[in-house]
mmCIF file of C-alpha atoms in Angstrom:
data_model
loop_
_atom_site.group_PDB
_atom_site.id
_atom_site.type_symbol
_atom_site.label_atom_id
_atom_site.label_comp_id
_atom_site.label_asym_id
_atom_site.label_seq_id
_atom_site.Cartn_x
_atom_site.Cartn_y
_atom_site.Cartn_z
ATOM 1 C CA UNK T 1 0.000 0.000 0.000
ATOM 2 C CA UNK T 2 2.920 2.597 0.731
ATOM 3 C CA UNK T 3 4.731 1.351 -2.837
ATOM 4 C CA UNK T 4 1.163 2.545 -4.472
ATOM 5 C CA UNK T 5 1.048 5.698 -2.444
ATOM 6 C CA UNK T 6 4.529 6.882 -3.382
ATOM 7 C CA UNK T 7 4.004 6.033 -6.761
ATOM 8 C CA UNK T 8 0.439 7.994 -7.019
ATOM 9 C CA UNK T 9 2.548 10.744 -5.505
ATOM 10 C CA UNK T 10 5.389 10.682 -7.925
ATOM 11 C CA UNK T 11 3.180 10.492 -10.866
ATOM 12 C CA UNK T 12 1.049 13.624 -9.717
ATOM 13 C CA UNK T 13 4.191 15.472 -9.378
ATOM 14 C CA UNK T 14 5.154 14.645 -12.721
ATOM 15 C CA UNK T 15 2.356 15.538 -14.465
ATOM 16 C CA UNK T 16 2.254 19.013 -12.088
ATOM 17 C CA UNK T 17 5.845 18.951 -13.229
ATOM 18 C CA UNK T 18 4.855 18.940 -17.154
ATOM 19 C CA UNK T 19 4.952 22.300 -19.009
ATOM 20 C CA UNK T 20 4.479 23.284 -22.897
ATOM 21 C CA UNK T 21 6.910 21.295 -24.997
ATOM 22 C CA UNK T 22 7.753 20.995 -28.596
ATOM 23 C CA UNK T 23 9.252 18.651 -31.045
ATOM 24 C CA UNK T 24 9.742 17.822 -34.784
ATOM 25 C CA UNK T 25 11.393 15.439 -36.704
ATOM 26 C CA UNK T 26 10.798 12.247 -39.027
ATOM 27 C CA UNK T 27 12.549 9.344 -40.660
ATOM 28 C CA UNK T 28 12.701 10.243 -44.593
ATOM 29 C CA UNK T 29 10.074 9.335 -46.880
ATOM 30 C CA UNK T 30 11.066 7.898 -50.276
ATOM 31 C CA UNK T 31 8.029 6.938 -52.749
ATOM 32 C CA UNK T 32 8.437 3.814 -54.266
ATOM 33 C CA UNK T 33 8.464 4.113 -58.235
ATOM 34 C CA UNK T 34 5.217 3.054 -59.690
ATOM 35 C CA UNK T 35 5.167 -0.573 -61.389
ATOM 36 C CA UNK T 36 6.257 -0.661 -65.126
ATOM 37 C CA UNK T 37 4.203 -3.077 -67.033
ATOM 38 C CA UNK T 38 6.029 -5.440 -69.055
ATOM 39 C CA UNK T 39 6.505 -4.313 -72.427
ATOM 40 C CA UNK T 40 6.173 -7.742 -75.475
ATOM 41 C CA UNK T 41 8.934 -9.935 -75.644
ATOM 42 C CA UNK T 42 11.382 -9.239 -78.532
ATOM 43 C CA UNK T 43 11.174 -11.045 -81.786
ATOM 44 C CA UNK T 44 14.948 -11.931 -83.509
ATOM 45 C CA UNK T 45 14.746 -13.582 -87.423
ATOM 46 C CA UNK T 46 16.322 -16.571 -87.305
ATOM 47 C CA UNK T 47 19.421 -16.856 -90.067
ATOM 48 C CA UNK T 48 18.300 -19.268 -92.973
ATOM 49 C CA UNK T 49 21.332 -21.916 -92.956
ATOM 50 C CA UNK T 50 23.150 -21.534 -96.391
ATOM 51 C CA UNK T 51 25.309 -24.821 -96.281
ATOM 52 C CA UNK T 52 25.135 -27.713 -94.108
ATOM 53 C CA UNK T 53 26.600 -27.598 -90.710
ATOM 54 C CA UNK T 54 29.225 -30.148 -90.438
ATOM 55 C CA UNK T 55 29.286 -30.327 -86.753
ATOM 56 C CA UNK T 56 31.581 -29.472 -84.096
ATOM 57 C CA UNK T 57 35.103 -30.045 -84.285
ATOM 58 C CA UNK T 58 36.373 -31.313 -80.651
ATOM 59 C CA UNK T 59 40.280 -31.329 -80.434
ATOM 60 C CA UNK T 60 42.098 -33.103 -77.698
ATOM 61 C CA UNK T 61 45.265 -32.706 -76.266
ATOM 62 C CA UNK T 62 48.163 -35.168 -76.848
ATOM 63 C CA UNK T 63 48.008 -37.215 -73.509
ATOM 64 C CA UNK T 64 45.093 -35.566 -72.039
ATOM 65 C CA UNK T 65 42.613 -37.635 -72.783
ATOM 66 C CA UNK T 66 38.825 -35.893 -72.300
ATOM 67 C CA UNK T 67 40.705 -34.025 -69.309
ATOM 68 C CA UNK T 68 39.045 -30.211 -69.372
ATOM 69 C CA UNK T 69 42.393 -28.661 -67.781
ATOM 70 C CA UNK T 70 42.607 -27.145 -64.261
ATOM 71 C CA UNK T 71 41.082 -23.517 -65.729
ATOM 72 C CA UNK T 72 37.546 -24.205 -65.144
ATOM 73 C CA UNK T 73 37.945 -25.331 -61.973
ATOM 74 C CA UNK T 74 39.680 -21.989 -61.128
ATOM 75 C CA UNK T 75 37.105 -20.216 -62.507
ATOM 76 C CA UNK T 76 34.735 -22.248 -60.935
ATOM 77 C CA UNK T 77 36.156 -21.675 -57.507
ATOM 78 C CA UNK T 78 36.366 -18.022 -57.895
ATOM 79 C CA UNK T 79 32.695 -17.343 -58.515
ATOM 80 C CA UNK T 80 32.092 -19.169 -55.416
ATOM 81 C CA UNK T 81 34.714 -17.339 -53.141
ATOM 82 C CA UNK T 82 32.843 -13.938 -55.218
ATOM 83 C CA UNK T 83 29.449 -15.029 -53.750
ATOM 84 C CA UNK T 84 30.404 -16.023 -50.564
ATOM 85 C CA UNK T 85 31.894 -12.204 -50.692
ATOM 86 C CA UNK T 86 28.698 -10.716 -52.095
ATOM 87 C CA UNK T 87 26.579 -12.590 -49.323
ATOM 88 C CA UNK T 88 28.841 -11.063 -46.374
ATOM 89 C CA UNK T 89 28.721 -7.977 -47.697
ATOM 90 C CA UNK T 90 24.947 -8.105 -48.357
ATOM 91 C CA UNK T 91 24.821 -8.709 -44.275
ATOM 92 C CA UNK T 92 26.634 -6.329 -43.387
ATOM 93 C CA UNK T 93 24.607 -3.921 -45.665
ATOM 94 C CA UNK T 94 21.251 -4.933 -43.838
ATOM 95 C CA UNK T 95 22.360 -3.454 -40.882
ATOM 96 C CA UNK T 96 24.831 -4.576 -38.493
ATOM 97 C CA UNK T 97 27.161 -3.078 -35.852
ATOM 98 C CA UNK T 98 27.510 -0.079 -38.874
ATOM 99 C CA UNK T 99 23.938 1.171 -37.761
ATOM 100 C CA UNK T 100 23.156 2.913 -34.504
ATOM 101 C CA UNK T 101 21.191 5.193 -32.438
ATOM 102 C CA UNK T 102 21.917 8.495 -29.982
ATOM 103 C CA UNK T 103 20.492 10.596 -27.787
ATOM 104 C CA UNK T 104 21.889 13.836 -26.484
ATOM 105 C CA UNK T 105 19.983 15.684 -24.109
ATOM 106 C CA UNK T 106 20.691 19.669 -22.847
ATOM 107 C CA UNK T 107 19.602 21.164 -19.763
ATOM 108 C CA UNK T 108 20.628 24.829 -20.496
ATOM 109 C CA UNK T 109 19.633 28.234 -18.630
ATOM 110 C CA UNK T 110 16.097 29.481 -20.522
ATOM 111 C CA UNK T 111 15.776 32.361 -22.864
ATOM 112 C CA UNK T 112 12.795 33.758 -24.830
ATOM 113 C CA UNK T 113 15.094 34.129 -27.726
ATOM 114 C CA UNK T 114 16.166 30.293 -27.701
ATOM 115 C CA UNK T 115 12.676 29.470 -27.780
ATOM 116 C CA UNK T 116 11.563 31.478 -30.568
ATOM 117 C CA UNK T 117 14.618 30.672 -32.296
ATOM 118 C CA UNK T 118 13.724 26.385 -31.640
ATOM 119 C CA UNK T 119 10.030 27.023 -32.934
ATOM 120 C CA UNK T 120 11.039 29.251 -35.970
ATOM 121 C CA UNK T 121 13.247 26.354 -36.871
ATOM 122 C CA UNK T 122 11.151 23.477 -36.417
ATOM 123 C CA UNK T 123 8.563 25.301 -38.489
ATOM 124 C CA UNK T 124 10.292 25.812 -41.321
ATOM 125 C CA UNK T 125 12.089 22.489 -41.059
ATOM 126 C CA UNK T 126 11.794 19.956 -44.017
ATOM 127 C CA UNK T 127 10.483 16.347 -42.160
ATOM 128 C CA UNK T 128 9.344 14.346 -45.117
ATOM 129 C CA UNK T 129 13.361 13.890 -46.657
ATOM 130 C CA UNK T 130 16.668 12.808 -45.509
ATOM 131 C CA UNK T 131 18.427 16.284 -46.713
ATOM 132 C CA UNK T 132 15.537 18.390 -44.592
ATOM 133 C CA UNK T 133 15.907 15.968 -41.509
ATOM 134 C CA UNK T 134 20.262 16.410 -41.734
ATOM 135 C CA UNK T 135 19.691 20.168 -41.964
ATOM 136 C CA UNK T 136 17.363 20.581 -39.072
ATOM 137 C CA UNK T 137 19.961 18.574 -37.234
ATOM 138 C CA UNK T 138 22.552 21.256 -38.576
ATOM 139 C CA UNK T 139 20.818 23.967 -37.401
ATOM 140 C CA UNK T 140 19.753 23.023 -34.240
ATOM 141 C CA UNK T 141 23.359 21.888 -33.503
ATOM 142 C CA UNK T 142 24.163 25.332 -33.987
ATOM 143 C CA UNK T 143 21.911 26.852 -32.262
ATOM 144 C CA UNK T 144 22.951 24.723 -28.907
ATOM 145 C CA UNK T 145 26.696 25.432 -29.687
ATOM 146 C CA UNK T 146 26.234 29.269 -29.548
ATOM 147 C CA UNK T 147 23.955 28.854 -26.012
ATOM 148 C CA UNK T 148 27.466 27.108 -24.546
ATOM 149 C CA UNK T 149 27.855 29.991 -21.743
ATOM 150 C CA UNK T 150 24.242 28.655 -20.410
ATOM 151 C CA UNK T 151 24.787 25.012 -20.508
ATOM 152 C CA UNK T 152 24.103 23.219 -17.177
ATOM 153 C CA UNK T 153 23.751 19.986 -17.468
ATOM 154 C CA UNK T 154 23.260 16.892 -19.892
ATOM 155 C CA UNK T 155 22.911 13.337 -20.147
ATOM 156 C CA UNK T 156 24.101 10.992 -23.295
ATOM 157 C CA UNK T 157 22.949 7.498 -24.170
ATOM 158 C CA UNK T 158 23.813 5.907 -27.287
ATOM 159 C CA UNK T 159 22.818 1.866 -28.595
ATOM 160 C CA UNK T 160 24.059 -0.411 -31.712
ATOM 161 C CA UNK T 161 22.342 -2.847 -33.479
ATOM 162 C CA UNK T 162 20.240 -4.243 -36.725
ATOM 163 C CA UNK T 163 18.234 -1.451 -38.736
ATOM 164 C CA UNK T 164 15.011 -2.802 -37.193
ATOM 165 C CA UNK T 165 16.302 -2.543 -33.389
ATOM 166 C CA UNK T 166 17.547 0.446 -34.252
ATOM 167 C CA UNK T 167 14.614 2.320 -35.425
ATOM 168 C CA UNK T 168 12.807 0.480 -32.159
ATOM 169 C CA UNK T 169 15.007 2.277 -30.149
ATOM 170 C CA UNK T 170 14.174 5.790 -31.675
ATOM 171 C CA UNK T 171 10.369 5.090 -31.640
ATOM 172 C CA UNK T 172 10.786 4.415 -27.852
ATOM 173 C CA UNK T 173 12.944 7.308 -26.777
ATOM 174 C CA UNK T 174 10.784 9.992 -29.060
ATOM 175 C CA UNK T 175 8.059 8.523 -26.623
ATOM 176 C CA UNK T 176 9.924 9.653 -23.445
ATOM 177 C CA UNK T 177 10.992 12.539 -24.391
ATOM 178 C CA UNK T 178 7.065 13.088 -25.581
ATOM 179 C CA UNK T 179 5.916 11.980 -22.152
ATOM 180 C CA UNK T 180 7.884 14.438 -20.316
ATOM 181 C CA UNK T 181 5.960 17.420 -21.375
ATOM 182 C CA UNK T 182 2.047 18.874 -22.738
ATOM 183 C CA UNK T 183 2.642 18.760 -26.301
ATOM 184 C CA UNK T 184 2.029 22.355 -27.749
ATOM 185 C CA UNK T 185 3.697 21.775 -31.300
ATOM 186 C CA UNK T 186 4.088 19.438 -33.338
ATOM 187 C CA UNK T 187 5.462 18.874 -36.501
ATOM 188 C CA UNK T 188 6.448 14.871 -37.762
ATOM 189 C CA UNK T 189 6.832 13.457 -41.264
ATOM 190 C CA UNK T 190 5.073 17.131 -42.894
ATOM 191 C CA UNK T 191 2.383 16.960 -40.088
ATOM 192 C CA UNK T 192 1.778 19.940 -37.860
ATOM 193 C CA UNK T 193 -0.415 20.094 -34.806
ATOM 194 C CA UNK T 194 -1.008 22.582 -32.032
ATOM 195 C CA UNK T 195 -2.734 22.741 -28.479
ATOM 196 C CA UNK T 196 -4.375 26.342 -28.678
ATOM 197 C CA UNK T 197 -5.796 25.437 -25.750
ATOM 198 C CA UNK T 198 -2.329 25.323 -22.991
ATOM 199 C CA UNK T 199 -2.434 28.119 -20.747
ATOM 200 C CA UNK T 200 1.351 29.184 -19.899
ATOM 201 C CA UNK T 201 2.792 27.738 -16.209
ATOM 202 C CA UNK T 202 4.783 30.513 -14.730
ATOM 203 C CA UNK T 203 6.851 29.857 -12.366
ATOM 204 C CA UNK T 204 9.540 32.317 -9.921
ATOM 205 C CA UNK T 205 11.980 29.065 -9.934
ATOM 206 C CA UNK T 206 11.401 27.841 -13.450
ATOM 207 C CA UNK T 207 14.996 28.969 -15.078
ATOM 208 C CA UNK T 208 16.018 25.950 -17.044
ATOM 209 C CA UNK T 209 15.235 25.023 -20.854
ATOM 210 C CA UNK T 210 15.677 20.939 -22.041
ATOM 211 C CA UNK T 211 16.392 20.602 -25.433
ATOM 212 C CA UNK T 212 17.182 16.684 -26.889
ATOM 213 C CA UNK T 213 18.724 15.835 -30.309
ATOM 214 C CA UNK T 214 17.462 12.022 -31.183
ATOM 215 C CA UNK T 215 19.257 10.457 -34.079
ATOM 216 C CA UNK T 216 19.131 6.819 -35.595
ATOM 217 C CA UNK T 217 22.371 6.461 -38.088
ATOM 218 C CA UNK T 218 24.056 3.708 -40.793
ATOM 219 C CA UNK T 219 27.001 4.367 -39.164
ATOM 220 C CA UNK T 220 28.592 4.325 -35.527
ATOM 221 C CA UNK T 221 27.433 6.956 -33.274
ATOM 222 C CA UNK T 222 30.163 8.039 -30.617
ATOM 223 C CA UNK T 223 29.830 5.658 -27.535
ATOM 224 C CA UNK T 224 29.130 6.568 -24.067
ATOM 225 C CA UNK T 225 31.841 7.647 -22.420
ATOM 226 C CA UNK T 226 32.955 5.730 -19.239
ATOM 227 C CA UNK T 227 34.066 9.628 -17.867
ATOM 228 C CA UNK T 228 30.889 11.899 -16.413
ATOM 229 C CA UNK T 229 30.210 14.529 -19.024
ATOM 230 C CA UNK T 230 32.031 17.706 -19.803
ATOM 231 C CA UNK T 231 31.955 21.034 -22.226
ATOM 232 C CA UNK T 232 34.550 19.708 -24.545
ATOM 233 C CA UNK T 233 32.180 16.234 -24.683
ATOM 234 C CA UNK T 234 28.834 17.848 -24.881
ATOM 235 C CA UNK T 235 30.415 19.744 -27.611
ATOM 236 C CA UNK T 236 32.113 16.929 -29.852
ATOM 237 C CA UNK T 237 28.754 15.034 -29.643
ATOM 238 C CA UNK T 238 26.704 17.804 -30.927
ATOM 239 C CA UNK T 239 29.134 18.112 -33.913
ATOM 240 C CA UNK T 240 29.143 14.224 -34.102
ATOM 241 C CA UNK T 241 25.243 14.786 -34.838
ATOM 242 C CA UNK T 242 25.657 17.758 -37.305
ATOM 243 C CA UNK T 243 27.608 15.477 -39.299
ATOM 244 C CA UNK T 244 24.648 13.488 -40.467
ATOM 245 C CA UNK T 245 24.411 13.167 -44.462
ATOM 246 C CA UNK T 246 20.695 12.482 -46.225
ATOM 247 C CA UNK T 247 22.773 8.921 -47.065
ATOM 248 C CA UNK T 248 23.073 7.987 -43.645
ATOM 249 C CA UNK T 249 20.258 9.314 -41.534
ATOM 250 C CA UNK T 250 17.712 6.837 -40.841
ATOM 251 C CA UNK T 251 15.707 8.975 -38.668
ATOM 252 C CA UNK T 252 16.105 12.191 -36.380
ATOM 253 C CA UNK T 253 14.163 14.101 -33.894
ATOM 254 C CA UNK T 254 14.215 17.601 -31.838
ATOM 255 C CA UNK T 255 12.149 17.909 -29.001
ATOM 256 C CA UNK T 256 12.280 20.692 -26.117
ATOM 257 C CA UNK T 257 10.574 22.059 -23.307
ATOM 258 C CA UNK T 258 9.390 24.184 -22.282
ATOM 259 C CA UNK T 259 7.839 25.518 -25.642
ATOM 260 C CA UNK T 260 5.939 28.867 -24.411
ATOM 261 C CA UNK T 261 7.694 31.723 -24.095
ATOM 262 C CA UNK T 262 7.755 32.640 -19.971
ATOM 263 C CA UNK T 263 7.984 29.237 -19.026
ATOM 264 C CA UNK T 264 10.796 27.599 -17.569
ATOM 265 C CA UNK T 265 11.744 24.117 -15.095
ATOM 266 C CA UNK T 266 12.596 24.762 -11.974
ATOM 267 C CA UNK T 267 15.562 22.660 -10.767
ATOM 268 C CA UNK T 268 13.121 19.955 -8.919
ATOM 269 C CA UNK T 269 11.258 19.633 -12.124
ATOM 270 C CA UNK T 270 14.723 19.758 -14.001
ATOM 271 C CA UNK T 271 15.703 16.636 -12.154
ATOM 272 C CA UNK T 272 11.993 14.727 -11.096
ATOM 273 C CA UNK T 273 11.671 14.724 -15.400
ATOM 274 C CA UNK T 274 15.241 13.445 -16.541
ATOM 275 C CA UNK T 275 16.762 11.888 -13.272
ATOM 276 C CA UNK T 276 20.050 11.385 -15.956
ATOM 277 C CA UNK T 277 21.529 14.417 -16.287
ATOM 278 C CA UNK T 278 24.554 15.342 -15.318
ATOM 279 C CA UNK T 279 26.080 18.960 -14.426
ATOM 280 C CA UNK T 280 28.219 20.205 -17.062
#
């Protein structure tokens, strides 16, 4: 009965604890080409003989007997080591330990400017391609590198695995970051929705802004490092996720919160939302 209560209790204070939040992103939509029907079949004249075909002519070595040589069995074994290549590489293609996915999240000191700035951007952001999804990482990459002086703290998680795992692990941590705030924008895969209805939370306290850069990659995100985070870190993972191409992104995703200008987390809220950051 006491488990129940304190769990009652720390659910009510985390949705008291949720303010405005926003978030936009996608994984790249490419339209199949439509189906080609098959055109007919093409008709070749056949040559009229014009003198009799005498059969072939079979010529065999002094010695050799019907022996066809050692070639053909070289030949023979080289298309099957170039298979056995081809396979390999075909399993490596389908995503191994080449594909991967990262989190970065950025408790940083709040500003009305920021906030405008993260909106502006996510509206105008391209979520339906691979080249609109790399640039909104861009961007926002840059926007958190200039806000450096008001970095507090952060937290970085990163996983490897198949495609499919992969992109499980993305769907999942969209969700939590989703969870951790009243969604008042939106914008996914060229869909944009608002809340009209949120009425702003201010708060004396509330002096912290989270902002989290999701990514899901066909190649090796940085790891987790064993050290507790640092500037210097926080900074070479936000340029590990501006260097996203449209040929490797699989999927990306900006969320923050809050999203209302006037807002802001106070430090219990800062820490009752993301117990896994870290002071920077």
């Amino acid at each position: 009965m006491r488990r129940l209560l304190v769990l009652g209790l720390l659910l009510l204070g985390l949705a008291l604890a949720q303010k405005s939040g926003g978030g936009v992103g996608g994984r790249p939509y490419a339209p199949s080409p439509p189906p080609m029907a098959p055109g007919p079949a093409p008709a070749y004249p056949m040559p009229a003989p014009s003198l009799p075909y005498p059969g072939p002519v079979v010529v065999y070595p002094r010695g050799g007997g019907g022996s066809l040589g050692v070639l053909p069995v070289l030949v023979f074994l080289g298309l099957v080591l170039v298979g056995a290549w081809m396979v390999q590489g075909l399993k490596r293609a389908e995503g191994g330990p080449g594909t991967s996915v990262a989190q970065l999240r950025l408790a940083l000191l709040v500003r009305p400017e920021v906030q405008r700035a993260l909106r502006t951007l996510a509206e105008a952001a391209d979520t339906t391609t691979a080249k609109g999804l790399a640039d909104l990482l861009d961007e926002a990459a840059l926007l958190l590198l200039r806000e450096e002086p008001a970095w507090r703290f952060a937290e970085y998680r990163q996983a490897e695995g198949g495609e499919e795992e992969v992109l499980g692990l993305f769907d999942a941590w969209m969700l939590e970051d989703r969870s951790a705030y009243r969604e008042t924008f939106r914008h996914f895969e060229g869909k944009k929705a608002l809340d009209p209805a949120y009425t702003p939370k201010v708060e004396p306290g509330g002096r912290y802004l989270v902002a989290s850069l999701l990514l899901a990659e066909r190649r090796l995100l940085p790891q987790r490092p064993k050290a507790p985070l640092d500037r210097p870190t926080v900074r070479a993972l936000l340029l590990a996720f501006a260097a996203s191409t449209p040929f490797t992104l699989l999927a990306a995703h900006l969320a923050w919160t809050p999203e209302k200008e006037g807002e802001g987390l106070t430090e219990e809220e800062l820490l009752l939302l993301f117990p896994g950051l870290e002071k920077v």
